[in-house]
Short mmCIF file of C-alpha atoms in Angstrom, two decimals:
data_model
loop_
_atom_site.label_atom_id
_atom_site.label_comp_id
_atom_site.label_asym_id
_atom_site.label_seq_id
_atom_site.Cartn_x
_atom_site.Cartn_y
_atom_site.Cartn_z
CA MET A 1421 -12.25 -18.77 24.06
CA ILE A 1422 -11.44 -16.02 21.07
CA VAL A 1423 -10.88 -18.92 18.38
CA LYS A 1424 -14.08 -21.21 18.31
CA LEU A 1425 -13.38 -24.68 16.97
CA ASP A 1426 -15.76 -26.88 15.44
CA PHE A 1427 -15.07 -30.54 14.72
CA GLU A 1428 -14.67 -29.79 10.72
CA LYS A 1429 -12.07 -27.09 11.77
CA LEU A 1430 -10.33 -29.41 14.39
CA LYS A 1431 -9.60 -32.23 11.57
CA GLU A 1432 -7.76 -29.66 9.49
CA LEU A 1433 -5.01 -28.34 12.18
CA THR A 1434 -1.90 -30.52 12.81
CA ASN A 1435 -0.80 -31.19 16.13
CA THR A 1436 1.43 -27.98 16.14
CA GLU A 1437 -0.93 -26.10 14.92
CA LYS A 1438 -3.43 -26.88 17.52
CA LYS A 1439 -0.79 -26.19 20.02
CA VAL A 1440 -0.65 -22.73 18.58
CA ILE A 1441 -4.41 -22.27 19.02
CA ASN A 1442 -4.76 -23.82 22.71
CA PHE A 1443 -2.07 -20.99 23.58
CA ILE A 1444 -4.10 -18.43 21.80
CA ASN A 1445 -7.37 -19.28 23.75
CA ALA A 1446 -5.31 -20.12 26.96
CA ASN A 1447 -3.58 -16.36 26.61
CA GLU A 1448 -6.46 -14.13 25.32
CA ASN A 1449 -5.66 -11.50 28.08
CA LYS A 1450 -2.39 -11.05 26.92
CA LEU A 1451 -3.03 -11.16 22.96
CA SER A 1452 -3.23 -7.17 22.48
CA TYR A 1453 0.23 -7.00 23.79
CA MET A 1454 1.79 -9.66 21.81
CA SER A 1455 3.16 -10.00 18.55
CA ILE A 1456 2.76 -12.94 15.88
CA VAL A 1457 6.37 -13.68 16.58
CA ASP A 1458 5.75 -13.59 20.36
CA ILE A 1459 3.21 -16.23 19.82
CA ALA A 1460 5.81 -18.21 17.69
CA GLU A 1461 8.45 -17.92 20.25
CA GLU A 1462 5.87 -18.95 23.23
CA THR A 1463 4.80 -22.37 21.35
CA PHE A 1464 7.93 -23.07 19.73
CA THR A 1465 6.90 -23.19 16.41
CA SER A 1466 7.49 -20.17 13.58
CA PRO A 1467 5.43 -17.16 12.24
CA ALA A 1468 4.34 -19.09 9.34
CA THR A 1469 2.71 -21.75 11.32
CA VAL A 1470 1.03 -19.41 13.66
CA SER A 1471 -0.45 -17.45 10.54
CA ARG A 1472 -1.49 -20.96 8.91
CA ALA A 1473 -3.32 -21.99 12.05
CA ILE A 1474 -5.28 -18.62 12.72
CA LYS A 1475 -6.43 -18.74 8.68
CA LYS A 1476 -7.37 -22.41 8.99
CA CYS A 1477 -9.80 -21.33 12.04
CA GLY A 1478 -11.70 -18.85 10.05
CA LEU A 1479 -10.01 -15.84 10.46
CA ASN A 1480 -7.98 -13.60 7.78
CA GLY A 1481 -4.91 -13.29 9.87
CA PHE A 1482 -3.28 -12.28 13.03
CA THR A 1483 -4.11 -8.27 12.63
CA GLU A 1484 -7.85 -9.76 12.64
CA LEU A 1485 -7.57 -11.84 15.62
CA ARG A 1486 -5.87 -9.14 17.65
CA TYR A 1487 -8.63 -6.56 16.57
CA LEU A 1488 -11.45 -9.13 17.74
CA VAL A 1489 -9.87 -9.35 21.15
CA SER A 1490 -9.38 -5.44 21.45
CA LYS A 1491 -13.40 -5.46 20.52
CA ARG A 1492 -13.85 -7.29 24.08
CA GLU A 1493 -15.59 -5.07 26.72
CA ASN A 1494 -12.85 -5.93 29.44
CA TYR A 1495 -9.86 -4.12 27.38
CA ASN A 1496 -8.80 -0.84 27.58
CA SER A 1497 -9.49 2.12 25.14
CA ASP A 1498 -5.91 2.43 24.21
CA ILE A 1499 -5.52 -1.20 23.10
CA GLY A 1500 -8.72 -0.73 21.19
CA GLN A 1501 -7.23 2.46 19.36
CA ILE A 1502 -4.14 1.09 18.44
CA ASN A 1503 -5.96 -1.95 16.48
CA GLU A 1504 -8.12 0.81 14.86
CA ILE A 1505 -5.10 2.15 13.53
CA LEU A 1506 -3.42 -1.00 12.42
CA LYS A 1507 -6.67 -2.14 10.88
CA LYS A 1508 -6.65 1.20 8.71
CA SER A 1509 -3.27 0.27 7.44
CA LEU A 1510 -4.15 -3.20 6.66
CA ILE A 1511 -7.46 -2.05 4.88
CA GLU A 1512 -5.21 0.37 2.69
CA ALA A 1513 -2.75 -2.19 1.95
CA THR A 1514 -5.36 -4.92 1.01
CA ASN A 1515 -7.26 -2.99 -1.09
CA THR A 1516 -4.51 -1.30 -3.04
CA ILE A 1517 -3.10 -4.95 -3.56
CA GLU A 1518 -6.60 -6.28 -4.62
CA GLN A 1519 -7.67 -3.83 -6.91
CA ILE A 1520 -4.67 -3.04 -8.75
CA SER A 1521 -4.32 -4.28 -12.39
CA ILE A 1522 -1.66 -6.79 -13.22
CA ASN A 1523 -1.48 -5.88 -17.02
CA ASN A 1524 -1.27 -2.42 -16.06
CA ILE A 1525 1.62 -2.97 -14.00
CA LEU A 1526 3.32 -5.03 -16.53
CA LYS A 1527 2.57 -2.33 -19.17
CA SER A 1528 4.19 0.46 -17.05
CA VAL A 1529 7.03 -1.70 -16.56
CA ASP A 1530 7.33 -1.86 -20.33
CA LEU A 1531 7.00 1.83 -21.01
CA ILE A 1532 9.65 2.57 -18.58
CA LYS A 1533 12.06 0.27 -20.17
CA ASN A 1534 11.52 1.78 -23.56
CA SER A 1535 11.63 5.38 -22.69
CA THR A 1536 14.81 7.61 -23.32
CA LYS A 1537 14.05 9.77 -20.46
CA ILE A 1538 11.72 9.73 -17.24
CA TYR A 1539 9.99 12.80 -15.74
CA VAL A 1540 8.86 11.84 -12.43
CA LEU A 1541 6.42 14.61 -11.28
CA ALA A 1542 4.76 15.21 -7.49
CA ARG A 1543 3.84 17.95 -5.09
CA GLY A 1544 3.40 18.48 -1.48
CA LEU A 1545 4.10 15.22 0.72
CA THR A 1546 3.77 12.91 -2.25
CA GLU A 1547 7.31 14.41 -3.26
CA LEU A 1548 8.72 12.00 -0.70
CA VAL A 1549 7.17 9.03 -2.56
CA ALA A 1550 8.47 10.22 -5.90
CA GLU A 1551 12.20 10.99 -4.49
CA GLU A 1552 12.39 7.27 -3.29
CA PHE A 1553 11.04 5.65 -6.79
CA SER A 1554 13.24 8.04 -8.77
CA LEU A 1555 16.01 7.43 -6.63
CA LYS A 1556 15.87 3.53 -7.02
CA LEU A 1557 15.01 3.96 -10.73
CA GLN A 1558 18.15 5.79 -11.09
CA LEU A 1559 20.07 2.99 -9.10
CA LEU A 1560 18.73 0.37 -11.65
CA GLY A 1561 20.28 2.47 -14.74
CA TYR A 1562 17.41 4.33 -15.76
CA ASN A 1563 17.64 8.03 -16.65
CA VAL A 1564 15.31 9.88 -14.34
CA PHE A 1565 14.36 13.31 -13.22
CA GLU A 1566 12.38 13.88 -10.39
CA ILE A 1567 10.55 17.45 -10.24
CA SER A 1568 8.25 18.99 -7.88
CA ASP A 1569 8.87 22.68 -8.69
CA PRO A 1570 5.55 23.91 -10.67
CA ASN A 1571 7.42 26.15 -12.82
CA ILE A 1572 9.74 23.71 -14.05
CA MET A 1573 7.48 21.12 -14.39
CA ARG A 1574 5.02 23.19 -16.64
CA LYS A 1575 7.93 24.21 -18.91
CA ILE A 1576 9.68 20.51 -18.94
CA THR A 1577 6.47 19.02 -20.10
CA MET A 1578 6.02 21.65 -23.03
CA GLU A 1579 9.37 20.27 -24.35
CA ILE A 1580 8.99 16.90 -23.67
CA LYS A 1581 9.63 14.08 -26.71
CA PRO A 1582 7.47 11.62 -27.79
CA GLN A 1583 9.58 9.06 -26.83
CA GLU A 1584 9.74 10.10 -22.97
CA LEU A 1585 7.75 9.29 -20.43
CA LEU A 1586 5.84 11.30 -17.59
CA PHE A 1587 5.26 9.40 -14.22
CA VAL A 1588 2.72 11.32 -11.88
CA PHE A 1589 2.13 10.95 -8.41
CA SER A 1590 -0.87 12.41 -6.92
CA LEU A 1591 -2.85 11.22 -3.53
CA ASN A 1592 -6.20 13.11 -5.12
CA GLY A 1593 -5.17 13.66 -8.62
CA LYS A 1594 -6.32 17.18 -8.19
CA THR A 1595 -3.13 19.29 -7.99
CA PRO A 1596 -3.71 22.13 -10.88
CA GLU A 1597 0.13 22.21 -12.11
CA LEU A 1598 0.04 18.32 -12.43
CA ILE A 1599 -2.72 18.24 -14.38
CA GLU A 1600 -1.64 21.04 -16.59
CA SER A 1601 1.87 19.26 -17.01
CA VAL A 1602 -0.10 15.94 -18.06
CA GLU A 1603 -2.51 18.23 -20.66
CA ASN A 1604 1.05 19.43 -22.08
CA ALA A 1605 2.84 16.02 -22.37
CA VAL A 1606 -0.80 14.62 -24.07
CA SER A 1607 -0.69 17.37 -26.72
CA ILE A 1608 3.05 16.25 -27.44
CA GLY A 1609 2.38 12.82 -27.58
CA ALA A 1610 4.15 11.46 -24.81
CA ASN A 1611 3.25 8.59 -22.60
CA ILE A 1612 1.78 9.43 -19.02
CA ILE A 1613 1.38 6.85 -16.13
CA SER A 1614 -0.43 8.28 -12.84
CA CYS A 1615 -0.34 6.62 -9.76
CA CYS A 1616 -3.32 7.93 -8.08
CA CYS A 1617 -5.99 7.28 -5.25
CA SER A 1618 -9.03 8.87 -6.80
CA GLU A 1619 -11.61 7.11 -8.98
CA ASN A 1620 -12.81 11.01 -10.01
CA SER A 1621 -9.48 12.53 -11.20
CA LYS A 1622 -8.65 14.36 -14.52
CA LEU A 1623 -5.50 12.32 -14.56
CA LYS A 1624 -7.54 9.16 -15.07
CA GLU A 1625 -8.86 10.31 -18.75
CA LEU A 1626 -5.37 11.85 -19.66
CA SER A 1627 -3.08 8.84 -18.75
CA THR A 1628 -1.69 6.22 -20.85
CA ILE A 1629 -1.71 4.21 -18.04
CA TYR A 1630 -3.69 4.86 -14.48
CA LEU A 1631 -2.65 2.94 -11.49
CA LYS A 1632 -5.02 3.33 -8.56
CA GLY A 1633 -4.56 2.87 -5.02
CA PHE A 1634 -7.01 2.84 -2.28
CA LYS A 1635 -6.98 5.59 0.24
CA TYR A 1636 -8.71 5.54 3.96
CA GLU A 1637 -11.23 8.29 3.95
CA HIS A 1638 -10.20 9.02 7.79
CA SER A 1639 -7.49 11.44 8.19
CA SER A 1640 -5.73 11.42 11.28
CA ILE A 1641 -4.77 15.29 11.14
CA SER A 1642 -7.90 16.67 9.79
CA LYS A 1643 -6.58 20.47 9.71
CA PHE A 1644 -3.93 19.58 6.98
CA GLU A 1645 -3.58 17.72 4.09
CA VAL A 1646 -1.08 14.74 5.52
CA THR A 1647 -2.87 11.56 4.77
CA SER A 1648 -0.83 8.41 4.30
CA ARG A 1649 0.83 8.05 1.04
CA LEU A 1650 0.87 4.50 1.83
CA PRO A 1651 -1.05 3.00 -1.30
CA LEU A 1652 1.60 4.99 -3.48
CA ASN A 1653 4.39 3.53 -1.91
CA ILE A 1654 2.71 0.05 -2.30
CA ILE A 1655 2.42 0.60 -6.13
CA SER A 1656 5.66 1.88 -6.79
CA ARG A 1657 7.39 -0.65 -4.60
CA ILE A 1658 5.66 -3.52 -6.68
CA ILE A 1659 7.16 -1.59 -9.98
CA ILE A 1660 10.65 -1.24 -8.62
CA ASP A 1661 10.54 -4.73 -7.07
CA TYR A 1662 9.72 -6.15 -10.79
CA LEU A 1663 11.88 -4.23 -12.67
CA ALA A 1664 15.04 -5.25 -10.12
CA MET A 1665 14.20 -8.56 -10.90
#
């Protein structure tokens, strides 16, 4: 029995939710291969009902349930590895959302709305996050320029105006040309929003607003700096979605 029920928990479940939990306990050997949608279809319920039933039993959600199943000794290593990968994404997403300052998001939105021009800077793989963010801002009608060339960003930030905004994406916050560009903008008095996954970046002390994501320490391809940019994507999405409202 993967989901253990005591009398108190049992009282909180509806008949439909009990049906879901009974199915889960009766099909433990299949759970690692199933999605929450699969369980909903098998029990003639909805994914929301499955999720609610699992949480009422003291688990954080379906991902935790599947992770617990994979840790049982009789499951193969492939399933365990997949669940470790899923857990990594869950940790990054959950921690990023939990630690982000709503006040800083609202301040960032206000700066974007009131800036005559927005320069979005990024380097390396983070450029992909910046490109998507910039495109969506443009679609919303904002005057946006996405810059990844170090020479151009240095020159632009030396001529930036106080009423313009510099928005920087950086995973570790240590890229020299980004820090130099931010220093240029600070000397002129322009506002800077930095979106980063490091607590110890110089960008934090230089920025008007510092939006911090949570980066999982383990990198799957250790020879190269190709760590997931998921936390930066989450923060950029929050801003875009709010602006789009």
